[in-house]
Amino acid sequence: KNQVEQSPQSLIILEGKNCTLQCNYTVSPFSNLRWYKQDTGRGPVSLTIMTFSENTKSNGRYTATLDADTKQSSLHITASQLSDSASYICVVSDRGSTLGRLYFGRGTQLTVWP
Amino acid sequence: EADIYQTPRYLVIGTGKKITLECSQTMGHDKMYWYQQDPGMELHLIHYSYGVNSTEKGDLSSESTVSRIRTEHFPLTLESARPSHTSQYLCASSDNRGSGANVLTFGAGSRLTVL
């Protein structure tokens, strides 16, 4: 069964600290992996998208890594800010059809305290 | 500014009422989607469309229906709402051109509560 598992489920850090969120997947075949940020009461917003051949991609203070061999990805947030408080969702797309079906994780709820 | 809009943002209605959640996008995207999201759970695809007059059911069975008469408009309708329909409904769109293939742009969501 194709699945996307994220850890931790929730995380609290102090402003200015770094953190790393994890995503493990069993989706096969694999096309790409995306990280989305979802603020409370809003829709998800894309942070990064990585294909099979990419193992790291940055977007400002966000850096995503991908190990396609172990089927693991991480999202590292540097020098956290209060506005980073949100749910971070890992999404994996397969190549099984022209639809490029998407598999969603349940997200990691990050809270940044002042 | 190109974007995707959902209305209403919040809706509280009684059981048995008919409701329509509106979704419009100004990006000219061919593909549009409706997802259902409950707190702490993953998004579930309930409907999608590849273009005008194209609609398909998603992975999660839903009693709602959709229509795609215009490229920019993808409304979702519940003929008779029940408490089990209480959820967050997210509309999204994407195109399949260039490096941004199938990257979803989401609306802000419609939070439905059925009493």
XYZ file of N, CA and C in Angstrom:
687
model
N 0.839 -1.178 0.000
C 0.000 0.000 0.000
C 0.884 1.241 0.000
N 0.623 2.147 -0.935
C 1.397 3.381 -0.986
C 1.059 4.278 0.188
N 2.097 4.692 0.928
C 1.868 5.532 2.094
C 2.945 6.597 2.217
N 2.577 7.657 2.939
C 3.507 8.721 3.291
C 3.374 8.945 4.793
N 4.485 8.755 5.521
C 4.469 8.902 6.973
C 5.357 10.067 7.364
N 4.853 10.940 8.225
C 5.624 12.097 8.654
C 5.871 12.042 10.152
N 7.042 12.549 10.546
C 7.364 12.637 11.965
C 8.208 13.881 12.231
N 8.123 14.460 13.432
C 7.139 14.106 14.448
C 5.745 14.597 14.068
N 4.757 14.179 14.810
C 3.398 14.640 14.548
C 3.274 16.118 14.890
N 3.949 16.529 15.959
C 3.949 17.932 16.352
C 5.303 18.269 16.960
N 5.641 19.564 16.912
C 6.955 20.008 17.352
C 6.847 21.446 17.832
N 7.457 21.723 18.984
C 7.500 23.085 19.515
C 8.958 23.493 19.644
N 9.313 24.635 19.076
C 10.674 25.133 19.169
C 10.649 26.618 19.507
N 11.784 27.132 19.978
C 11.897 28.555 20.269
C 12.343 29.319 19.027
N 11.866 30.515 18.934
C 12.232 31.389 17.815
C 13.745 31.481 17.676
N 14.203 31.368 16.437
C 15.636 31.449 16.159
C 16.317 30.092 16.068
N 15.664 29.061 16.598
C 16.249 27.716 16.548
C 15.979 27.053 15.202
N 16.779 26.025 14.917
C 16.602 25.228 13.704
C 15.787 23.975 14.022
N 15.184 23.390 13.015
C 14.472 22.125 13.213
C 14.448 21.347 11.905
N 14.212 20.036 12.043
C 14.148 19.158 10.882
C 12.915 18.282 10.983
N 12.153 18.255 9.910
C 10.950 17.432 9.827
C 11.224 16.264 8.883
N 10.643 15.108 9.190
C 10.938 13.909 8.434
C 9.730 13.410 7.648
N 10.026 12.781 6.516
C 8.978 12.181 5.678
C 9.513 10.872 5.112
N 8.843 9.773 5.401
C 9.187 8.471 4.828
C 8.029 8.021 3.947
N 8.351 7.437 2.801
C 7.280 7.047 1.897
C 7.534 5.659 1.331
N 6.440 5.026 0.906
C 6.549 3.711 0.269
C 5.978 3.761 -1.145
N 5.682 4.982 -1.627
C 5.057 5.147 -2.939
C 5.993 4.649 -4.036
N 5.448 3.825 -4.923
C 6.219 3.303 -6.046
C 5.284 3.061 -7.224
N 5.686 3.415 -8.429
C 6.904 4.137 -8.744
C 6.877 5.569 -8.232
N 8.042 6.216 -8.278
C 8.173 7.554 -7.704
C 8.405 8.561 -8.814
N 7.699 9.696 -8.714
C 7.898 10.770 -9.676
C 8.530 11.988 -9.024
N 7.901 12.501 -8.000
C 8.455 13.656 -7.311
C 7.893 13.758 -5.906
N 8.551 14.570 -5.093
C 8.131 14.785 -3.705
C 8.046 16.280 -3.472
N 6.956 16.697 -2.857
C 6.754 18.113 -2.560
C 6.554 18.318 -1.067
N 6.972 19.467 -0.608
C 6.654 19.928 0.734
C 5.748 21.155 0.608
N 4.676 21.120 1.404
C 3.749 22.241 1.454
C 3.694 22.784 2.871
N 3.443 24.090 2.993
C 3.204 24.736 4.275
C 1.737 25.144 4.321
N 1.064 24.759 5.416
C -0.340 25.112 5.555
C -0.549 25.886 6.850
N -0.813 27.174 6.722
C -1.156 27.986 7.882
C -2.564 27.628 8.347
N -2.820 27.849 9.636
C -4.128 27.512 10.204
C -5.238 28.227 9.450
N -6.245 27.466 9.020
C -7.384 28.055 8.330
C -7.123 28.458 6.894
N -5.985 28.046 6.339
C -5.642 28.392 4.960
C -5.358 27.126 4.156
N -5.219 27.300 2.834
C -4.836 26.182 1.996
C -3.330 26.003 1.980
N -2.841 24.804 1.643
C -1.391 24.561 1.581
C -0.731 25.393 0.489
N 0.514 25.780 0.748
C 1.314 26.535 -0.212
C 2.589 25.753 -0.478
N 2.953 25.601 -1.753
C 4.122 24.806 -2.123
C 5.420 25.478 -1.671
N 6.311 24.695 -1.042
C 7.638 25.169 -0.644
C 8.700 24.686 -1.611
N 8.727 23.377 -1.855
C 9.728 22.801 -2.752
C 9.125 21.608 -3.473
N 9.711 21.283 -4.612
C 9.380 20.053 -5.319
C 10.677 19.440 -5.823
N 10.855 18.136 -5.585
C 12.094 17.459 -5.980
C 11.772 16.214 -6.780
N 12.522 16.011 -7.850
C 12.379 14.809 -8.645
C 13.412 13.778 -8.199
N 13.387 12.628 -8.849
C 14.232 11.492 -8.472
C 15.716 11.859 -8.454
N 16.121 12.705 -9.381
C 17.546 13.008 -9.544
C 18.049 14.108 -8.621
N 17.155 14.760 -7.899
C 17.557 15.867 -7.033
C 17.634 15.369 -5.602
N 18.694 15.746 -4.880
C 18.766 15.318 -3.488
C 18.756 16.475 -2.498
N 18.744 17.703 -2.982
C 18.571 18.833 -2.097
C 18.042 20.026 -2.871
N 17.186 20.790 -2.208
C 16.639 21.998 -2.822
C 16.284 22.987 -1.725
N 16.655 24.241 -1.947
C 16.420 25.275 -0.936
C 15.430 26.316 -1.412
N 14.712 26.865 -0.457
C 13.787 27.966 -0.705
C 13.890 28.887 0.496
N 14.819 29.831 0.430
C 15.050 30.721 1.564
C 15.593 29.945 2.748
N 14.889 30.029 3.894
C 15.348 29.324 5.091
C 14.904 27.863 5.119
N 14.211 27.432 4.089
C 13.761 26.040 4.000
C 14.687 25.251 3.062
N 15.188 24.107 3.533
C 15.998 23.227 2.711
C 15.436 21.817 2.789
N 15.082 21.281 1.641
C 14.561 19.922 1.591
C 15.623 18.990 1.039
N 15.674 17.771 1.569
C 16.569 16.742 1.053
C 15.755 15.529 0.655
N 16.295 14.764 -0.258
C 15.619 13.556 -0.727
C 16.633 12.445 -0.911
N 16.364 11.297 -0.309
C 17.146 10.079 -0.547
C 16.184 9.078 -1.169
N 16.239 8.969 -2.505
C 15.297 8.105 -3.210
C 15.585 6.631 -2.963
N 16.810 6.304 -2.538
C 17.144 4.898 -2.274
C 16.463 4.414 -1.004
N 16.512 5.242 0.040
C 15.875 4.866 1.310
C 14.453 5.392 1.410
N 14.026 6.149 0.401
C 12.666 6.708 0.360
C 12.395 7.582 1.581
N 13.337 8.501 1.795
C 13.205 9.423 2.910
C 13.454 10.845 2.428
N 12.741 11.779 3.046
C 12.956 13.188 2.780
C 12.923 13.938 4.096
N 13.614 15.065 4.135
C 13.570 15.903 5.316
C 13.400 17.355 4.887
N 12.808 18.132 5.769
C 12.678 19.570 5.563
C 13.346 20.249 6.745
N 14.405 21.005 6.457
C 15.150 21.692 7.501
C 14.789 23.173 7.471
N 14.434 23.694 8.629
C 14.094 25.117 8.748
C 15.175 25.781 9.592
N 15.777 26.788 9.040
C 16.879 27.493 9.701
C 16.389 28.792 10.321
N 16.899 29.094 11.516
C 16.593 30.359 12.184
C 15.085 30.633 12.176
N 14.349 29.761 12.844
C 12.895 29.799 12.778
C 12.328 31.153 13.209
N 11.179 31.467 12.607
C 10.457 32.692 12.935
C 9.037 32.330 13.368
N 8.392 33.262 14.052
C 7.033 33.008 14.531
C 6.103 32.637 13.368
N 6.365 33.230 12.198
C 5.525 32.966 11.035
C 5.720 31.572 10.451
N 6.717 30.848 10.950
C 6.911 29.463 10.503
C 5.915 28.510 11.169
N 5.208 28.970 12.188
C 4.200 28.139 12.846
C 3.128 27.755 11.843
N 3.023 26.456 11.585
C 2.121 25.963 10.544
C 2.201 24.444 10.520
N 1.389 23.840 9.659
C 1.506 22.410 9.399
C 2.308 22.229 8.120
N 3.273 21.319 8.138
C 4.112 21.059 6.971
C 3.771 19.670 6.436
N 3.350 19.646 5.186
C 2.802 18.438 4.586
C 3.724 17.922 3.495
N 4.028 16.645 3.563
C 4.840 15.965 2.546
C 3.891 15.277 1.574
N 4.127 15.452 0.284
C 3.252 14.893 -0.751
C 4.113 14.190 -1.797
N 3.795 12.957 -2.103
C 4.566 12.177 -3.076
C 3.692 11.844 -4.276
N 4.259 12.000 -5.467
C 3.540 11.698 -6.706
C 4.128 10.457 -7.347
N 3.261 9.599 -7.863
C 3.750 8.391 -8.535
C 3.729 8.583 -10.045
N 4.282 7.629 -10.741
C 4.269 7.679 -12.205
C 3.302 6.647 -12.753
N 2.444 6.103 -11.878
C 1.617 4.986 -12.277
C 0.572 5.318 -13.305
N 0.319 6.574 -13.541
C -0.691 6.942 -14.535
C -0.405 8.348 -15.000
N -1.096 8.768 -16.042
C -0.905 10.123 -16.548
C -1.395 11.149 -15.543
N -2.161 10.677 -14.561
C -2.666 11.595 -13.539
C -1.559 12.026 -12.596
N -0.504 11.206 -12.430
C 0.495 11.520 -11.422
C -0.177 11.613 -10.076
N -0.724 10.499 -9.605
C -1.499 10.502 -8.377
C -0.674 10.995 -7.206
N -1.314 11.756 -6.325
C -0.646 12.340 -5.166
C -1.009 11.595 -3.891
N 0.022 11.364 -3.054
C -0.175 10.726 -1.757
C 0.251 11.736 -0.690
N -0.661 12.044 0.226
C -0.433 13.075 1.225
C -0.074 12.469 2.571
N 0.902 13.075 3.258
C 1.126 12.769 4.654
C 0.153 13.555 5.521
N 0.130 13.235 6.818
C -0.790 13.917 7.723
C -0.223 15.238 8.233
N 1.025 15.480 7.931
C 1.614 16.754 8.319
C 2.294 16.726 9.674
N 3.239 17.642 9.846
C 3.858 17.927 11.143
C 3.420 19.322 11.554
N 2.819 19.420 12.733
C 2.367 20.721 13.239
C 3.520 21.370 13.998
N 4.059 22.434 13.421
C 5.174 23.157 14.035
C 4.668 24.408 14.728
N 5.093 24.582 15.974
C 4.781 25.798 16.729
C 6.096 26.453 17.121
N 6.242 27.715 16.777
C 7.434 28.483 17.148
C 7.038 29.480 18.227
N 7.717 29.379 19.382
C 7.427 30.268 20.511
C 8.455 31.386 20.573
N 8.004 32.561 21.019
C 8.950 33.691 21.130
C 9.907 33.486 22.301
N -4.034 39.850 -9.982
C -3.104 38.796 -9.559
C -3.756 37.430 -9.720
N -3.032 36.493 -10.341
C -3.555 35.152 -10.566
C -3.723 34.454 -9.235
N -4.886 33.837 -9.032
C -5.130 33.200 -7.754
C -6.311 32.236 -7.873
N -6.632 31.590 -6.758
C -7.760 30.677 -6.700
C -8.601 31.058 -5.484
N -9.902 31.211 -5.706
C -10.788 31.775 -4.695
C -11.872 30.785 -4.314
N -12.129 30.705 -3.012
C -13.202 29.846 -2.532
C -14.175 30.662 -1.688
N -15.454 30.422 -1.911
C -16.494 31.018 -1.070
C -17.590 29.989 -0.830
N -18.245 30.033 0.335
C -17.875 30.866 1.475
C -16.661 30.295 2.213
N -16.020 31.081 3.031
C -14.911 30.583 3.842
C -15.435 29.749 4.992
N -16.560 30.154 5.550
C -17.164 29.425 6.661
C -18.676 29.341 6.415
N -19.237 28.152 6.713
C -20.672 27.944 6.510
C -21.191 27.008 7.588
N -22.237 27.440 8.300
C -22.913 26.611 9.296
C -24.360 26.476 8.852
N -24.794 25.235 8.626
C -26.148 25.010 8.115
C -26.780 23.838 8.847
N -28.086 23.710 8.673
C -28.806 22.609 9.285
C -28.884 21.391 8.382
N -29.137 20.253 8.984
C -29.235 18.994 8.232
C -30.328 19.083 7.176
N -30.031 18.532 6.001
C -31.011 18.486 4.922
C -30.928 19.636 3.939
N -30.157 20.657 4.274
C -30.044 21.813 3.374
C -29.150 21.490 2.186
N -29.412 22.169 1.080
C -28.563 22.071 -0.100
C -27.528 23.192 -0.061
N -26.281 22.852 -0.323
C -25.225 23.864 -0.309
C -24.345 23.735 -1.539
N -23.803 24.852 -1.959
C -22.826 24.869 -3.054
C -21.607 25.639 -2.599
N -20.459 24.997 -2.700
C -19.185 25.650 -2.415
C -18.578 26.095 -3.746
N -18.246 27.383 -3.810
C -17.745 27.950 -5.057
C -16.225 27.926 -5.098
N -15.685 27.705 -6.291
C -14.239 27.747 -6.495
C -13.963 28.331 -7.875
N -13.138 29.363 -7.913
C -12.774 29.997 -9.184
C -11.280 30.273 -9.200
N -10.673 30.065 -10.385
C -9.248 30.359 -10.525
C -9.019 31.223 -11.754
N -8.036 32.113 -11.630
C -7.757 33.078 -12.704
C -6.450 32.768 -13.413
N -5.945 31.548 -13.265
C -4.643 31.181 -13.820
C -4.764 30.430 -15.147
N -5.991 30.153 -15.570
C -6.176 29.421 -16.820
C -5.772 27.962 -16.736
N -5.725 27.408 -15.506
C -5.331 26.006 -15.337
C -6.405 25.067 -15.879
N -5.935 23.989 -16.502
C -6.871 23.002 -17.027
C -7.421 22.101 -15.913
N -6.535 21.693 -14.998
C -6.918 20.726 -13.977
C -7.407 21.412 -12.712
N -8.506 20.907 -12.173
C -9.006 21.411 -10.892
C -9.418 20.236 -10.020
N -9.362 20.459 -8.694
C -9.550 19.383 -7.737
C -10.340 19.879 -6.525
N -11.033 18.928 -5.875
C -11.611 19.177 -4.564
C -11.048 18.136 -3.608
N -10.526 18.648 -2.473
C -10.017 17.783 -1.415
C -10.837 18.023 -0.157
N -10.923 16.971 0.663
C -11.556 17.064 1.970
C -10.479 16.842 3.023
N -10.461 17.675 4.057
C -9.436 17.584 5.085
C -10.061 17.722 6.459
N -9.833 16.724 7.307
C -10.258 16.772 8.693
C -9.044 17.053 9.572
N -9.245 17.623 10.768
C -8.118 18.018 11.619
C -7.138 16.867 11.876
N -5.869 17.127 11.651
C -4.827 16.151 11.910
C -4.762 15.007 10.922
N -5.545 15.103 9.882
C -5.584 14.012 8.892
C -5.076 14.496 7.545
N -4.746 13.529 6.669
C -4.280 13.890 5.347
C -5.421 14.366 4.452
N -5.065 15.076 3.395
C -6.049 15.497 2.406
C -6.515 14.280 1.611
N -7.813 14.250 1.341
C -8.380 13.178 0.517
C -9.040 13.777 -0.714
N -8.686 13.243 -1.883
C -9.255 13.727 -3.146
C -10.677 13.200 -3.306
N -11.642 14.106 -3.503
C -13.031 13.680 -3.684
C -13.535 13.899 -5.115
N -12.997 14.895 -5.823
C -13.390 15.134 -7.223
C -12.219 15.779 -7.959
N -12.156 15.544 -9.284
C -11.197 16.272 -10.089
C -11.730 16.452 -11.503
N -11.115 17.365 -12.218
C -11.546 17.688 -13.577
C -10.321 18.033 -14.410
N -10.274 17.508 -15.635
C -9.164 17.790 -16.549
C -9.474 18.952 -17.484
N -10.728 19.388 -17.489
C -11.093 20.482 -18.361
C -12.601 20.617 -18.420
N -13.060 21.527 -19.268
C -14.495 21.769 -19.392
C -15.228 20.469 -19.731
N -16.331 20.256 -19.048
C -17.200 19.081 -19.226
C -16.541 17.773 -18.833
N -15.436 17.835 -18.114
C -14.746 16.644 -17.605
C -14.787 16.647 -16.090
N -15.403 15.624 -15.478
C -15.380 15.487 -14.019
C -15.250 14.009 -13.675
N -14.476 13.748 -12.613
C -14.254 12.372 -12.171
C -14.319 12.333 -10.658
N -14.700 11.176 -10.106
C -14.671 10.994 -8.658
C -13.246 10.657 -8.212
N -12.908 11.096 -7.026
C -11.578 10.857 -6.488
C -11.521 9.583 -5.672
N -10.512 9.535 -4.792
C -10.262 8.321 -4.009
C -11.267 8.138 -2.888
N -11.726 9.232 -2.310
C -12.643 9.166 -1.176
C -14.069 9.323 -1.687
N -14.892 8.348 -1.338
C -16.291 8.410 -1.759
C -16.970 9.622 -1.132
N -17.704 10.346 -1.935
C -18.373 11.539 -1.448
C -19.755 11.626 -2.066
N -20.708 12.111 -1.290
C -22.066 12.298 -1.785
C -22.221 13.618 -2.521
N -21.144 14.391 -2.592
C -21.201 15.662 -3.295
C -21.070 15.447 -4.802
N -21.449 16.467 -5.558
C -21.291 16.449 -7.011
C -20.591 17.728 -7.437
N -19.979 17.698 -8.621
C -19.273 18.866 -9.144
C -19.672 19.072 -10.597
N -19.355 20.247 -11.112
C -19.574 20.548 -12.522
C -18.429 21.417 -13.016
N -18.157 21.367 -14.319
C -17.084 22.185 -14.914
C -17.596 22.696 -16.263
N -18.379 23.741 -16.193
C -18.961 24.336 -17.392
C -18.015 25.370 -17.986
N -17.223 26.017 -17.115
C -16.220 26.983 -17.570
C -14.868 26.592 -16.998
N -13.815 26.890 -17.692
C -12.464 26.518 -17.272
C -12.153 27.024 -15.871
N -12.589 28.248 -15.568
C -12.174 28.883 -14.325
C -13.056 28.535 -13.131
N -14.140 27.785 -13.339
C -15.136 27.616 -12.286
C -15.390 26.130 -12.024
N -15.335 25.718 -10.729
C -15.482 24.296 -10.383
C -16.270 24.184 -9.078
N -17.579 24.399 -9.102
C -18.354 24.369 -7.868
C -18.668 22.953 -7.388
N -18.800 22.827 -6.079
C -19.140 21.545 -5.436
C -20.484 21.699 -4.745
N -21.373 20.718 -4.948
C -22.727 20.797 -4.408
C -23.060 19.577 -3.561
N -23.697 19.846 -2.425
C -24.271 18.806 -1.579
C -25.777 19.008 -1.596
N -26.514 18.035 -2.104
C -27.969 18.186 -2.234
C -28.670 18.187 -0.884
N -28.160 17.378 0.048
C -28.786 17.286 1.363
C -27.690 17.064 2.403
N -27.295 18.135 3.044
C -26.154 18.062 3.961
C -26.500 17.277 5.224
N -25.502 16.548 5.728
C -25.621 15.794 6.977
C -24.445 16.132 7.864
N -24.560 15.880 9.182
C -23.438 16.169 10.093
C -22.132 15.493 9.666
N -22.222 14.316 9.019
C -21.006 13.623 8.566
C -20.275 14.389 7.466
N -20.919 15.383 6.873
C -20.271 16.203 5.847
C -19.457 17.345 6.445
N -19.531 17.508 7.771
C -18.752 18.556 8.427
C -17.266 18.316 8.184
N -16.598 19.296 7.584
C -15.197 19.135 7.229
C -14.677 20.425 6.600
N -13.371 20.418 6.297
C -12.755 21.494 5.514
C -12.657 21.014 4.081
N -13.127 21.836 3.138
C -13.082 21.492 1.725
C -12.112 22.444 1.021
N -11.092 21.859 0.388
C -10.054 22.639 -0.277
C -10.133 22.435 -1.785
N -10.176 23.534 -2.516
C -10.154 23.493 -3.964
C -8.725 23.784 -4.427
N -8.301 23.148 -5.503
C -6.955 23.362 -6.029
C -6.980 23.305 -7.545
N -5.944 23.846 -8.146
C -5.810 23.764 -9.599
C -4.346 23.542 -9.963
N -4.123 23.066 -11.166
C -2.758 22.874 -11.647
C -2.767 22.854 -13.162
N -1.577 23.105 -13.751
C -1.443 22.851 -15.181
C -0.333 21.827 -15.361
N -0.149 21.355 -16.548
C 0.874 20.339 -16.797
C 1.864 20.820 -17.836
N 2.172 22.131 -17.738
C 3.120 22.697 -18.674
C 4.416 23.016 -17.961
N 5.537 22.648 -18.535
C 6.845 23.039 -18.037
C 7.225 22.378 -16.733
N 8.159 22.977 -16.022
C 8.711 22.367 -14.816
C 7.742 22.380 -13.670
N 6.691 23.179 -13.752
C 5.715 23.219 -12.660
C 4.636 22.193 -12.805
N 4.931 21.120 -13.528
C 3.918 20.130 -13.841
C 3.231 19.617 -12.603
N 1.918 19.782 -12.612
C 1.057 19.218 -11.588
C 1.347 19.724 -10.182
N 1.958 20.897 -10.050
C 2.090 21.517 -8.736
C 0.765 22.189 -8.431
N 0.198 21.839 -7.296
C -1.126 22.335 -6.958
C -1.068 23.730 -6.348
N -2.000 24.572 -6.756
C -2.251 25.843 -6.096
C -3.601 25.713 -5.400
N -3.599 25.909 -4.092
C -4.802 25.707 -3.295
C -5.512 27.017 -3.003
N -6.842 26.910 -2.862
C -7.599 28.007 -2.306
C -7.485 28.002 -0.788
N -8.108 28.985 -0.155
C -8.015 29.129 1.302
C -8.907 28.134 2.036
N -9.830 27.485 1.316
C -10.668 26.472 1.937
C -12.040 26.981 2.343
N -12.980 26.050 2.445
C -14.323 26.333 2.950
C -14.583 25.402 4.118
N -14.800 25.996 5.285
C -15.050 25.196 6.492
C -16.554 25.035 6.632
N -17.053 23.785 6.453
C -18.478 23.487 6.511
C -18.823 22.790 7.814
N -19.828 23.296 8.509
C -20.347 22.661 9.715
C -21.838 22.411 9.517
N -22.234 21.148 9.654
C -23.640 20.779 9.489
C -24.191 20.362 10.850
N -25.191 21.060 11.300
C -25.751 20.798 12.640
C -26.871 19.772 12.597
